[in-house]
């Protein structure tokens, strides 16, 4: 009963913030992975969205910890890194409640994160499988068109880019992008020296993800 009461209170808190908020936050996690990777990525994506898709997102994203009730203040959480990820049982409960309450988590593998985060996602939703999104999914066409699905931004080992999702009641609550490196494409041009067209693809795909999270 106590857990149910807390869950209902957090759900109410989340919806109160969601109704008047278009805010993003970076998810800080334990395990040794570099959650702070790509420091210029999210500010650049926010600027692109505010200039191009009529969002009004705070230009400076906050950082929140997985186990904190602060995550309920943000309808969109972004997570990235290269290495290990570990969630405690308490953190899993908090993140699960956030997602079931209407929150959205985008996890962008900066290369090397996949085996660790997929293990933790399985702990987060043990009865729900990550499903690959086909190119026909709404997330690839809601604002900018990606007829082939998730774009390839950086090459690592010749694998094709893939977008995986956990959906609850036909709505994506967790999106995991792999072998794409969207965040690298969002970074300042001088960081990776990507061609303009590559950065544009990355930013447009990011805008599609944010549109989906706020609209659907």
PDB file of N, CA, C and O in Angstrom, residues 127-194:
ATOM      1  N   UNK A 127       9.565  -8.523 -18.250  1.00  0.00           N
ATOM      2  CA  UNK A 127       8.543  -9.228 -19.028  1.00  0.00           C
ATOM      3  C   UNK A 127       8.276  -8.588 -20.385  1.00  0.00           C
ATOM      4  O   UNK A 127       7.343  -8.978 -21.095  1.00  0.00           O
ATOM      5  N   UNK A 128       9.080  -7.593 -20.742  1.00  0.00           N
ATOM      6  CA  UNK A 128       8.891  -6.895 -22.008  1.00  0.00           C
ATOM      7  C   UNK A 128      10.198  -6.868 -22.789  1.00  0.00           C
ATOM      8  O   UNK A 128      11.227  -6.459 -22.255  1.00  0.00           O
ATOM      9  N   UNK A 129      10.161  -7.288 -24.034  1.00  0.00           N
ATOM     10  CA  UNK A 129      11.365  -7.342 -24.851  1.00  0.00           C
ATOM     11  C   UNK A 129      11.585  -6.037 -25.603  1.00  0.00           C
ATOM     12  O   UNK A 129      10.629  -5.376 -26.027  1.00  0.00           O
ATOM     13  N   UNK A 130      12.862  -5.684 -25.756  1.00  0.00           N
ATOM     14  CA  UNK A 130      13.201  -4.599 -26.665  1.00  0.00           C
ATOM     15  C   UNK A 130      12.829  -5.027 -28.086  1.00  0.00           C
ATOM     16  O   UNK A 130      13.198  -6.121 -28.515  1.00  0.00           O
ATOM     17  N   UNK A 131      12.108  -4.178 -28.793  1.00  0.00           N
ATOM     18  CA  UNK A 131      11.725  -4.499 -30.159  1.00  0.00           C
ATOM     19  C   UNK A 131      12.332  -3.488 -31.120  1.00  0.00           C
ATOM     20  O   UNK A 131      12.307  -2.284 -30.863  1.00  0.00           O
ATOM     21  N   UNK A 132      12.880  -3.985 -32.217  1.00  0.00           N
ATOM     22  CA  UNK A 132      13.457  -3.084 -33.203  1.00  0.00           C
ATOM     23  C   UNK A 132      12.339  -2.361 -33.952  1.00  0.00           C
ATOM     24  O   UNK A 132      11.349  -2.969 -34.364  1.00  0.00           O
ATOM     25  N   UNK A 133      12.521  -1.060 -34.146  1.00  0.00           N
ATOM     26  CA  UNK A 133      11.540  -0.267 -34.870  1.00  0.00           C
ATOM     27  C   UNK A 133      11.815  -0.345 -36.365  1.00  0.00           C
ATOM     28  O   UNK A 133      12.948  -0.134 -36.812  1.00  0.00           O
ATOM     29  N   UNK A 134      10.781  -0.598 -37.134  1.00  0.00           N
ATOM     30  CA  UNK A 134      10.909  -0.594 -38.580  1.00  0.00           C
ATOM     31  C   UNK A 134      10.918   0.824 -39.120  1.00  0.00           C
ATOM     32  O   UNK A 134      10.498   1.776 -38.449  1.00  0.00           O
ATOM     33  N   UNK A 135      11.395   0.974 -40.342  1.00  0.00           N
ATOM     34  CA  UNK A 135      11.517   2.301 -40.948  1.00  0.00           C
ATOM     35  C   UNK A 135      10.170   2.995 -41.125  1.00  0.00           C
ATOM     36  O   UNK A 135      10.120   4.210 -41.300  1.00  0.00           O
ATOM     37  N   UNK A 136       9.089   2.243 -41.045  1.00  0.00           N
ATOM     38  CA  UNK A 136       7.756   2.828 -41.219  1.00  0.00           C
ATOM     39  C   UNK A 136       7.218   3.451 -39.928  1.00  0.00           C
ATOM     40  O   UNK A 136       6.160   4.096 -39.929  1.00  0.00           O
ATOM     41  N   UNK A 137       7.936   3.313 -38.827  1.00  0.00           N
ATOM     42  CA  UNK A 137       7.436   3.831 -37.559  1.00  0.00           C
ATOM     43  C   UNK A 137       7.312   5.353 -37.577  1.00  0.00           C
ATOM     44  O   UNK A 137       8.090   6.045 -38.234  1.00  0.00           O
ATOM     45  N   UNK A 138       6.335   5.847 -36.829  1.00  0.00           N
ATOM     46  CA  UNK A 138       6.039   7.281 -36.774  1.00  0.00           C
ATOM     47  C   UNK A 138       7.248   8.123 -36.380  1.00  0.00           C
ATOM     48  O   UNK A 138       7.408   9.258 -36.826  1.00  0.00           O
ATOM     49  N   UNK A 139       8.120   7.583 -35.575  1.00  0.00           N
ATOM     50  CA  UNK A 139       9.260   8.354 -35.079  1.00  0.00           C
ATOM     51  C   UNK A 139      10.226   8.744 -36.195  1.00  0.00           C
ATOM     52  O   UNK A 139      11.004   9.689 -36.062  1.00  0.00           O
ATOM     53  N   UNK A 140      10.157   8.049 -37.314  1.00  0.00           N
ATOM     54  CA  UNK A 140      11.045   8.348 -38.445  1.00  0.00           C
ATOM     55  C   UNK A 140      10.396   9.268 -39.487  1.00  0.00           C
ATOM     56  O   UNK A 140      11.002   9.547 -40.521  1.00  0.00           O
ATOM     57  N   UNK A 141       9.204   9.754 -39.200  1.00  0.00           N
ATOM     58  CA  UNK A 141       8.538  10.586 -40.200  1.00  0.00           C
ATOM     59  C   UNK A 141       7.653  11.668 -39.611  1.00  0.00           C
ATOM     60  O   UNK A 141       6.962  12.388 -40.342  1.00  0.00           O
ATOM     61  N   UNK A 142       7.659  11.860 -38.281  1.00  0.00           N
ATOM     62  CA  UNK A 142       6.716  12.802 -37.685  1.00  0.00           C
ATOM     63  C   UNK A 142       7.036  14.265 -37.992  1.00  0.00           C
ATOM     64  O   UNK A 142       6.153  15.109 -38.001  1.00  0.00           O
ATOM     65  N   UNK A 143       8.314  14.592 -38.196  1.00  0.00           N
ATOM     66  CA  UNK A 143       8.711  15.958 -38.553  1.00  0.00           C
ATOM     67  C   UNK A 143       9.625  15.949 -39.773  1.00  0.00           C
ATOM     68  O   UNK A 143       9.377  16.620 -40.765  1.00  0.00           O
ATOM     69  N   UNK A 144      10.696  15.187 -39.671  1.00  0.00           N
ATOM     70  CA  UNK A 144      11.627  15.007 -40.791  1.00  0.00           C
ATOM     71  C   UNK A 144      11.542  13.553 -41.253  1.00  0.00           C
ATOM     72  O   UNK A 144      11.335  12.636 -40.455  1.00  0.00           O
ATOM     73  N   UNK A 145      11.715  13.365 -42.551  1.00  0.00           N
ATOM     74  CA  UNK A 145      11.524  12.038 -43.133  1.00  0.00           C
ATOM     75  C   UNK A 145      12.839  11.256 -43.194  1.00  0.00           C
ATOM     76  O   UNK A 145      13.840  11.733 -43.725  1.00  0.00           O
ATOM     77  N   UNK A 146      12.789  10.040 -42.633  1.00  0.00           N
ATOM     78  CA  UNK A 146      13.908   9.101 -42.714  1.00  0.00           C
ATOM     79  C   UNK A 146      13.364   7.778 -43.244  1.00  0.00           C
ATOM     80  O   UNK A 146      13.058   6.866 -42.471  1.00  0.00           O
ATOM     81  N   UNK A 147      13.204   7.673 -44.562  1.00  0.00           N
ATOM     82  CA  UNK A 147      12.560   6.495 -45.148  1.00  0.00           C
ATOM     83  C   UNK A 147      13.309   5.187 -44.908  1.00  0.00           C
ATOM     84  O   UNK A 147      12.714   4.113 -45.006  1.00  0.00           O
ATOM     85  N   UNK A 148      14.594   5.285 -44.571  1.00  0.00           N
ATOM     86  CA  UNK A 148      15.368   4.064 -44.285  1.00  0.00           C
ATOM     87  C   UNK A 148      15.518   3.825 -42.791  1.00  0.00           C
ATOM     88  O   UNK A 148      16.247   2.919 -42.371  1.00  0.00           O
ATOM     89  N   UNK A 149      14.852   4.626 -41.988  1.00  0.00           N
ATOM     90  CA  UNK A 149      14.953   4.451 -40.541  1.00  0.00           C
ATOM     91  C   UNK A 149      16.107   5.242 -39.953  1.00  0.00           C
ATOM     92  O   UNK A 149      16.529   6.264 -40.505  1.00  0.00           O
ATOM     93  N   UNK A 150      16.629   4.772 -38.836  1.00  0.00           N
ATOM     94  CA  UNK A 150      17.674   5.474 -38.091  1.00  0.00           C
ATOM     95  C   UNK A 150      18.896   5.739 -38.962  1.00  0.00           C
ATOM     96  O   UNK A 150      19.439   4.824 -39.575  1.00  0.00           O
ATOM     97  N   UNK A 151      19.357   6.994 -39.031  1.00  0.00           N
ATOM     98  CA  UNK A 151      20.526   7.302 -39.876  1.00  0.00           C
ATOM     99  C   UNK A 151      21.840   6.879 -39.231  1.00  0.00           C
ATOM    100  O   UNK A 151      21.960   6.804 -38.004  1.00  0.00           O
ATOM    101  N   UNK A 152      22.819   6.597 -40.067  1.00  0.00           N
ATOM    102  CA  UNK A 152      24.167   6.275 -39.603  1.00  0.00           C
ATOM    103  C   UNK A 152      24.954   7.576 -39.514  1.00  0.00           C
ATOM    104  O   UNK A 152      25.103   8.287 -40.505  1.00  0.00           O
ATOM    105  N   UNK A 153      25.466   7.890 -38.324  1.00  0.00           N
ATOM    106  CA  UNK A 153      26.216   9.121 -38.135  1.00  0.00           C
ATOM    107  C   UNK A 153      27.714   8.846 -38.054  1.00  0.00           C
ATOM    108  O   UNK A 153      28.507   9.466 -38.758  1.00  0.00           O
ATOM    109  N   UNK A 154      28.114   7.881 -37.229  1.00  0.00           N
ATOM    110  CA  UNK A 154      29.526   7.522 -37.131  1.00  0.00           C
ATOM    111  C   UNK A 154      29.716   6.026 -37.338  1.00  0.00           C
ATOM    112  O   UNK A 154      28.926   5.210 -36.853  1.00  0.00           O
ATOM    113  N   UNK A 155      30.767   5.681 -38.034  1.00  0.00           N
ATOM    114  CA  UNK A 155      31.088   4.281 -38.312  1.00  0.00           C
ATOM    115  C   UNK A 155      32.046   3.744 -37.250  1.00  0.00           C
ATOM    116  O   UNK A 155      33.020   4.399 -36.896  1.00  0.00           O
ATOM    117  N   UNK A 156      31.740   2.550 -36.740  1.00  0.00           N
ATOM    118  CA  UNK A 156      32.622   1.915 -35.766  1.00  0.00           C
ATOM    119  C   UNK A 156      33.076   0.531 -36.232  1.00  0.00           C
ATOM    120  O   UNK A 156      34.253   0.239 -36.292  1.00  0.00           O
ATOM    121  N   UNK A 157      32.110  -0.322 -36.539  1.00  0.00           N
ATOM    122  CA  UNK A 157      32.490  -1.693 -36.885  1.00  0.00           C
ATOM    123  C   UNK A 157      31.647  -2.274 -38.013  1.00  0.00           C
ATOM    124  O   UNK A 157      31.514  -3.490 -38.125  1.00  0.00           O
ATOM    125  N   UNK A 158      31.086  -1.401 -38.834  1.00  0.00           N
ATOM    126  CA  UNK A 158      30.363  -1.883 -40.004  1.00  0.00           C
ATOM    127  C   UNK A 158      28.956  -2.375 -39.740  1.00  0.00           C
ATOM    128  O   UNK A 158      28.308  -2.891 -40.657  1.00  0.00           O
ATOM    129  N   UNK A 159      28.464  -2.215 -38.507  1.00  0.00           N
ATOM    130  CA  UNK A 159      27.113  -2.678 -38.190  1.00  0.00           C
ATOM    131  C   UNK A 159      26.084  -1.623 -38.595  1.00  0.00           C
ATOM    132  O   UNK A 159      26.354  -0.417 -38.578  1.00  0.00           O
ATOM    133  N   UNK A 160      24.901  -2.077 -38.937  1.00  0.00           N
ATOM    134  CA  UNK A 160      23.855  -1.137 -39.348  1.00  0.00           C
ATOM    135  C   UNK A 160      23.249  -0.447 -38.131  1.00  0.00           C
ATOM    136  O   UNK A 160      23.176  -1.030 -37.045  1.00  0.00           O
ATOM    137  N   UNK A 161      22.798   0.783 -38.285  1.00  0.00           N
ATOM    138  CA  UNK A 161      22.150   1.481 -37.166  1.00  0.00           C
ATOM    139  C   UNK A 161      20.797   0.842 -36.854  1.00  0.00           C
ATOM    140  O   UNK A 161      20.069   0.422 -37.764  1.00  0.00           O
ATOM    141  N   UNK A 162      20.471   0.767 -35.573  1.00  0.00           N
ATOM    142  CA  UNK A 162      19.216   0.159 -35.143  1.00  0.00           C
ATOM    143  C   UNK A 162      18.586   0.984 -34.024  1.00  0.00           C
ATOM    144  O   UNK A 162      19.288   1.513 -33.153  1.00  0.00           O
ATOM    145  N   UNK A 163      17.273   1.070 -34.049  1.00  0.00           N
ATOM    146  CA  UNK A 163      16.515   1.710 -32.978  1.00  0.00           C
ATOM    147  C   UNK A 163      15.633   0.649 -32.329  1.00  0.00           C
ATOM    148  O   UNK A 163      14.851  -0.018 -33.010  1.00  0.00           O
ATOM    149  N   UNK A 164      15.786   0.495 -31.027  1.00  0.00           N
ATOM    150  CA  UNK A 164      15.005  -0.471 -30.263  1.00  0.00           C
ATOM    151  C   UNK A 164      14.121   0.273 -29.272  1.00  0.00           C
ATOM    152  O   UNK A 164      14.473   1.358 -28.799  1.00  0.00           O
ATOM    153  N   UNK A 165      12.981  -0.330 -28.937  1.00  0.00           N
ATOM    154  CA  UNK A 165      12.053   0.374 -28.052  1.00  0.00           C
ATOM    155  C   UNK A 165      11.370  -0.575 -27.080  1.00  0.00           C
ATOM    156  O   UNK A 165      11.175  -1.757 -27.361  1.00  0.00           O
ATOM    157  N   UNK A 166      11.021  -0.004 -25.933  1.00  0.00           N
ATOM    158  CA  UNK A 166      10.066  -0.606 -25.015  1.00  0.00           C
ATOM    159  C   UNK A 166       8.799   0.225 -25.123  1.00  0.00           C
ATOM    160  O   UNK A 166       8.830   1.450 -24.944  1.00  0.00           O
ATOM    161  N   UNK A 167       7.702  -0.416 -25.449  1.00  0.00           N
ATOM    162  CA  UNK A 167       6.434   0.290 -25.592  1.00  0.00           C
ATOM    163  C   UNK A 167       5.445  -0.181 -24.537  1.00  0.00           C
ATOM    164  O   UNK A 167       5.357  -1.385 -24.237  1.00  0.00           O
ATOM    165  N   UNK A 168       4.718   0.770 -23.974  1.00  0.00           N
ATOM    166  CA  UNK A 168       3.662   0.487 -23.006  1.00  0.00           C
ATOM    167  C   UNK A 168       2.379   1.106 -23.544  1.00  0.00           C
ATOM    168  O   UNK A 168       2.337   2.298 -23.850  1.00  0.00           O
ATOM    169  N   UNK A 169       1.344   0.283 -23.687  1.00  0.00           N
ATOM    170  CA  UNK A 169       0.060   0.755 -24.235  1.00  0.00           C
ATOM    171  C   UNK A 169       0.260   1.462 -25.574  1.00  0.00           C
ATOM    172  O   UNK A 169      -0.287   2.551 -25.824  1.00  0.00           O
ATOM    173  N   UNK A 170       1.065   0.847 -26.426  1.00  0.00           N
ATOM    174  CA  UNK A 170       1.304   1.319 -27.793  1.00  0.00           C
ATOM    175  C   UNK A 170       2.050   2.646 -27.863  1.00  0.00           C
ATOM    176  O   UNK A 170       2.029   3.319 -28.901  1.00  0.00           O
ATOM    177  N   UNK A 171       2.702   3.044 -26.788  1.00  0.00           N
ATOM    178  CA  UNK A 171       3.520   4.257 -26.788  1.00  0.00           C
ATOM    179  C   UNK A 171       4.931   3.909 -26.347  1.00  0.00           C
ATOM    180  O   UNK A 171       5.128   3.214 -25.343  1.00  0.00           O
ATOM    181  N   UNK A 172       5.917   4.400 -27.103  1.00  0.00           N
ATOM    182  CA  UNK A 172       7.307   4.184 -26.714  1.00  0.00           C
ATOM    183  C   UNK A 172       7.604   4.955 -25.440  1.00  0.00           C
ATOM    184  O   UNK A 172       7.334   6.156 -25.349  1.00  0.00           O
ATOM    185  N   UNK A 173       8.140   4.270 -24.448  1.00  0.00           N
ATOM    186  CA  UNK A 173       8.575   4.939 -23.216  1.00  0.00           C
ATOM    187  C   UNK A 173      10.100   4.928 -23.096  1.00  0.00           C
ATOM    188  O   UNK A 173      10.677   5.734 -22.370  1.00  0.00           O
ATOM    189  N   UNK A 174      10.727   4.006 -23.804  1.00  0.00           N
ATOM    190  CA  UNK A 174      12.195   3.889 -23.792  1.00  0.00           C
ATOM    191  C   UNK A 174      12.676   3.619 -25.211  1.00  0.00           C
ATOM    192  O   UNK A 174      12.222   2.673 -25.846  1.00  0.00           O
ATOM    193  N   UNK A 175      13.564   4.466 -25.692  1.00  0.00           N
ATOM    194  CA  UNK A 175      14.144   4.315 -27.027  1.00  0.00           C
ATOM    195  C   UNK A 175      15.647   4.135 -26.884  1.00  0.00           C
ATOM    196  O   UNK A 175      16.321   4.955 -26.256  1.00  0.00           O
ATOM    197  N   UNK A 176      16.165   3.073 -27.481  1.00  0.00           N
ATOM    198  CA  UNK A 176      17.606   2.791 -27.440  1.00  0.00           C
ATOM    199  C   UNK A 176      18.146   2.823 -28.859  1.00  0.00           C
ATOM    200  O   UNK A 176      17.770   1.999 -29.691  1.00  0.00           O
ATOM    201  N   UNK A 177      18.994   3.800 -29.164  1.00  0.00           N
ATOM    202  CA  UNK A 177      19.595   3.904 -30.497  1.00  0.00           C
ATOM    203  C   UNK A 177      21.026   3.379 -30.454  1.00  0.00           C
ATOM    204  O   UNK A 177      21.822   3.785 -29.604  1.00  0.00           O
ATOM    205  N   UNK A 178      21.330   2.490 -31.393  1.00  0.00           N
ATOM    206  CA  UNK A 178      22.604   1.774 -31.381  1.00  0.00           C
ATOM    207  C   UNK A 178      23.254   1.811 -32.765  1.00  0.00           C
ATOM    208  O   UNK A 178      22.548   1.809 -33.785  1.00  0.00           O
ATOM    209  N   UNK A 179      24.584   1.834 -32.803  1.00  0.00           N
ATOM    210  CA  UNK A 179      25.356   1.844 -34.048  1.00  0.00           C
ATOM    211  C   UNK A 179      25.018   3.047 -34.927  1.00  0.00           C
ATOM    212  O   UNK A 179      25.078   2.985 -36.148  1.00  0.00           O
ATOM    213  N   UNK A 180      24.641   4.134 -34.297  1.00  0.00           N
ATOM    214  CA  UNK A 180      24.325   5.363 -35.017  1.00  0.00           C
ATOM    215  C   UNK A 180      25.169   6.525 -34.524  1.00  0.00           C
ATOM    216  O   UNK A 180      25.724   7.279 -35.302  1.00  0.00           O
ATOM    217  N   UNK A 181      25.248   6.669 -33.186  1.00  0.00           N
ATOM    218  CA  UNK A 181      25.988   7.775 -32.560  1.00  0.00           C
ATOM    219  C   UNK A 181      25.365   9.133 -32.867  1.00  0.00           C
ATOM    220  O   UNK A 181      26.038  10.066 -33.310  1.00  0.00           O
ATOM    221  N   UNK A 182      24.067   9.227 -32.621  1.00  0.00           N
ATOM    222  CA  UNK A 182      23.380  10.496 -32.830  1.00  0.00           C
ATOM    223  C   UNK A 182      24.044  11.624 -32.046  1.00  0.00           C
ATOM    224  O   UNK A 182      24.219  12.736 -32.544  1.00  0.00           O
ATOM    225  N   UNK A 183      24.402  11.341 -30.784  1.00  0.00           N
ATOM    226  CA  UNK A 183      24.985  12.367 -29.927  1.00  0.00           C
ATOM    227  C   UNK A 183      26.259  12.965 -30.481  1.00  0.00           C
ATOM    228  O   UNK A 183      26.528  14.156 -30.318  1.00  0.00           O
ATOM    229  N   UNK A 184      27.075  12.136 -31.144  1.00  0.00           N
ATOM    230  CA  UNK A 184      28.297  12.660 -31.770  1.00  0.00           C
ATOM    231  C   UNK A 184      27.939  13.672 -32.861  1.00  0.00           C
ATOM    232  O   UNK A 184      28.628  14.675 -33.045  1.00  0.00           O
ATOM    233  N   UNK A 185      26.851  13.401 -33.563  1.00  0.00           N
ATOM    234  CA  UNK A 185      26.419  14.318 -34.618  1.00  0.00           C
ATOM    235  C   UNK A 185      25.809  15.600 -34.089  1.00  0.00           C
ATOM    236  O   UNK A 185      25.752  16.596 -34.798  1.00  0.00           O
ATOM    237  N   UNK A 186      25.354  15.567 -32.827  1.00  0.00           N
ATOM    238  CA  UNK A 186      24.801  16.773 -32.214  1.00  0.00           C
ATOM    239  C   UNK A 186      25.891  17.689 -31.664  1.00  0.00           C
ATOM    240  O   UNK A 186      25.635  18.868 -31.418  1.00  0.00           O
ATOM    241  N   UNK A 187      27.063  17.152 -31.440  1.00  0.00           N
ATOM    242  CA  UNK A 187      28.133  17.937 -30.811  1.00  0.00           C
ATOM    243  C   UNK A 187      28.577  19.103 -31.690  1.00  0.00           C
ATOM    244  O   UNK A 187      28.266  19.173 -32.885  1.00  0.00           O
ATOM    245  N   UNK A 188      29.344  20.024 -31.087  1.00  0.00           N
ATOM    246  CA  UNK A 188      29.895  21.153 -31.847  1.00  0.00           C
ATOM    247  C   UNK A 188      30.637  20.648 -33.083  1.00  0.00           C
ATOM    248  O   UNK A 188      31.292  19.592 -33.031  1.00  0.00           O
ATOM    249  N   UNK A 189      30.576  21.366 -34.192  1.00  0.00           N
ATOM    250  CA  UNK A 189      31.201  20.909 -35.446  1.00  0.00           C
ATOM    251  C   UNK A 189      32.687  20.580 -35.316  1.00  0.00           C
ATOM    252  O   UNK A 189      33.176  19.679 -35.996  1.00  0.00           O
ATOM    253  N   UNK A 190      33.389  21.281 -34.430  1.00  0.00           N
ATOM    254  CA  UNK A 190      34.834  21.073 -34.311  1.00  0.00           C
ATOM    255  C   UNK A 190      35.211  19.823 -33.528  1.00  0.00           C
ATOM    256  O   UNK A 190      36.368  19.417 -33.536  1.00  0.00           O
ATOM    257  N   UNK A 191      34.246  19.205 -32.855  1.00  0.00           N
ATOM    258  CA  UNK A 191      34.556  18.027 -32.032  1.00  0.00           C
ATOM    259  C   UNK A 191      34.881  16.815 -32.900  1.00  0.00           C
ATOM    260  O   UNK A 191      35.864  16.113 -32.686  1.00  0.00           O
ATOM    261  N   UNK A 192      34.045  16.559 -33.900  1.00  0.00           N
ATOM    262  CA  UNK A 192      34.236  15.379 -34.758  1.00  0.00           C
ATOM    263  C   UNK A 192      34.469  15.744 -36.217  1.00  0.00           C
ATOM    264  O   UNK A 192      34.716  14.848 -37.036  1.00  0.00           O
ATOM    265  N   UNK A 193      34.365  17.023 -36.538  1.00  0.00           N
ATOM    266  CA  UNK A 193      34.564  17.484 -37.911  1.00  0.00           C
ATOM    267  C   UNK A 193      33.650  16.772 -38.907  1.00  0.00           C
ATOM    268  O   UNK A 193      34.062  16.451 -40.029  1.00  0.00           O
ATOM    269  N   UNK A 194      32.422  16.537 -38.485  1.00  0.00           N
ATOM    270  CA  UNK A 194      31.455  15.900 -39.375  1.00  0.00           C
ATOM    271  C   UNK A 194      31.010  16.864 -40.468  1.00  0.00           C
ATOM    272  O   UNK A 194      30.894  18.071 -40.230  1.00  0.00           O
TER     273      UNK A 194
END
